[in-house]
Amino acid sequence: IKNIFAQFAGCKIIFFDADTYIVTDTITIPAGTQVVGEVWSQIMGTGSKFTDYNNPAPVIQVGAAGSTGIVEITDMIFTTRGPAAGAIIVEWNVHDPAGQQAAAGAWDTHLM
């Protein structure tokens, strides 16, 4: 998943087939990315990275701190499995560009 975002962010719609995608490390969705799921595709964080509530870590990080740009996420579910007291399911860092409302957002997307 990281390689797909690195290669196609900003130039293609990244489409997730209907499935559950298990991740054990933070997935960063950079500014300029469009993500579309098929019937609420899931990205599910699990593993030791997400268990320590004293050292929380995001499962999904949308942009770097202070990012500005367009991000569109549609029809996705972001969730965890197993002990995940240290999981930040989504850390949102991207802000709309000046003068463009609703350029950075998530639609029909759920956090569980």
Coordinates of C-alpha atoms in Angstrom, one line a residue:
I1 CA 0.0 0.0 0.0
K2 CA 2.9 2.4 0.8
N3 CA 4.4 1.8 -2.6
I4 CA 1.1 2.5 -4.4
F5 CA 0.7 5.8 -2.6
A6 CA 4.3 6.7 -3.3
Q7 CA 3.9 5.9 -7.0
F8 CA 0.4 7.2 -7.8
A9 CA -0.5 9.9 -5.3
G10 CA -1.3 13.1 -7.1
C11 CA -1.7 11.6 -10.6
K12 CA -4.2 8.7 -10.3
I13 CA -7.3 7.7 -8.4
I14 CA -6.2 5.0 -6.0
F15 CA -9.0 2.4 -6.0
F16 CA -9.3 -0.3 -3.3
D17 CA -11.2 -3.4 -4.3
A18 CA -13.8 -4.7 -1.8
D19 CA -11.6 -6.4 0.8
T20 CA -9.9 -5.9 4.2
Y21 CA -6.3 -4.7 4.0
I22 CA -4.3 -5.6 7.1
V23 CA -1.5 -3.1 8.0
T24 CA 1.1 -3.3 10.8
D25 CA 2.6 0.2 10.3
T26 CA 1.3 3.7 9.6
I27 CA 0.0 4.3 6.1
T28 CA 0.5 7.9 4.9
I29 CA -1.9 9.3 2.4
P30 CA -0.2 12.4 0.9
A31 CA -1.9 15.6 -0.1
G32 CA -3.0 15.5 -3.7
T33 CA -4.4 12.0 -3.3
Q34 CA -7.9 10.6 -4.3
V35 CA -8.8 7.3 -2.6
V36 CA -12.0 5.4 -3.6
G37 CA -13.1 2.2 -2.0
E38 CA -15.4 -0.4 -3.5
V39 CA -18.3 -1.0 -1.0
W40 CA -16.4 0.3 2.0
S41 CA -13.1 -1.4 1.6
Q42 CA -11.3 -1.6 5.0
I43 CA -7.8 -0.7 6.0
M44 CA -7.3 -2.5 9.4
G45 CA -4.4 -1.7 11.7
T46 CA -3.1 -4.5 13.9
G47 CA 0.1 -5.5 15.7
S48 CA 2.6 -4.2 18.3
K49 CA 2.9 -0.7 16.8
F50 CA -0.7 0.1 17.8
T51 CA -0.8 -1.5 21.3
D52 CA 1.0 1.0 23.5
Y53 CA -1.3 3.8 24.7
N54 CA 1.7 5.7 26.1
N55 CA 3.2 5.9 22.6
P56 CA 0.2 6.2 20.3
A57 CA 0.7 5.9 16.5
P58 CA -1.7 6.6 13.6
V59 CA -3.0 3.7 11.5
I60 CA -3.7 6.3 8.7
Q61 CA -1.9 9.6 8.5
V62 CA -3.5 12.0 6.0
G63 CA -0.6 14.3 5.0
A64 CA 2.3 15.6 7.0
A65 CA 1.8 18.1 9.7
G66 CA 0.8 21.5 8.2
S67 CA 0.0 20.1 4.7
T68 CA -2.3 22.0 2.4
G69 CA -3.9 20.5 -0.7
I70 CA -6.6 18.4 -2.1
V71 CA -7.4 15.0 -0.5
E72 CA -10.6 13.1 -1.3
I73 CA -11.3 9.8 0.5
T74 CA -14.6 8.1 -0.4
D75 CA -16.3 4.8 0.6
M76 CA -13.6 3.5 3.0
I77 CA -13.5 2.1 6.5
F78 CA -10.5 2.6 8.7
T79 CA -10.4 0.3 11.8
T80 CA -8.2 -1.9 14.1
R81 CA -8.1 -5.5 15.1
G82 CA -7.0 -7.0 18.5
P83 CA -5.5 -4.9 21.3
A84 CA -5.0 -1.5 19.9
A85 CA -5.1 0.9 22.8
G86 CA -2.3 3.1 21.2
A87 CA -4.0 3.4 17.7
I88 CA -4.9 6.7 16.4
I89 CA -7.2 5.5 13.6
V90 CA -6.8 8.6 11.4
E91 CA -4.6 11.6 12.0
W92 CA -5.7 14.3 9.6
N93 CA -3.1 17.0 8.8
V94 CA -4.2 18.3 5.4
H95 CA -6.0 21.6 5.2
D96 CA -8.0 23.0 2.2
P97 CA -6.0 25.3 -0.1
A98 CA -6.9 29.0 0.4
G99 CA -10.3 29.8 -1.0
Q100 CA -11.3 26.2 -1.7
Q101 CA -13.8 24.7 0.7
A102 CA -14.3 20.9 0.9
A103 CA -11.1 20.3 -1.1
A104 CA -9.8 18.1 1.7
G105 CA -12.3 15.7 3.2
A106 CA -13.7 12.2 3.5
W107 CA -17.2 11.2 2.3
D108 CA -19.0 8.0 3.2
T109 CA -15.9 7.0 5.1
H110 CA -16.1 5.4 8.6
L111 CA -13.8 5.0 11.5
M112 CA -14.5 1.9 13.6

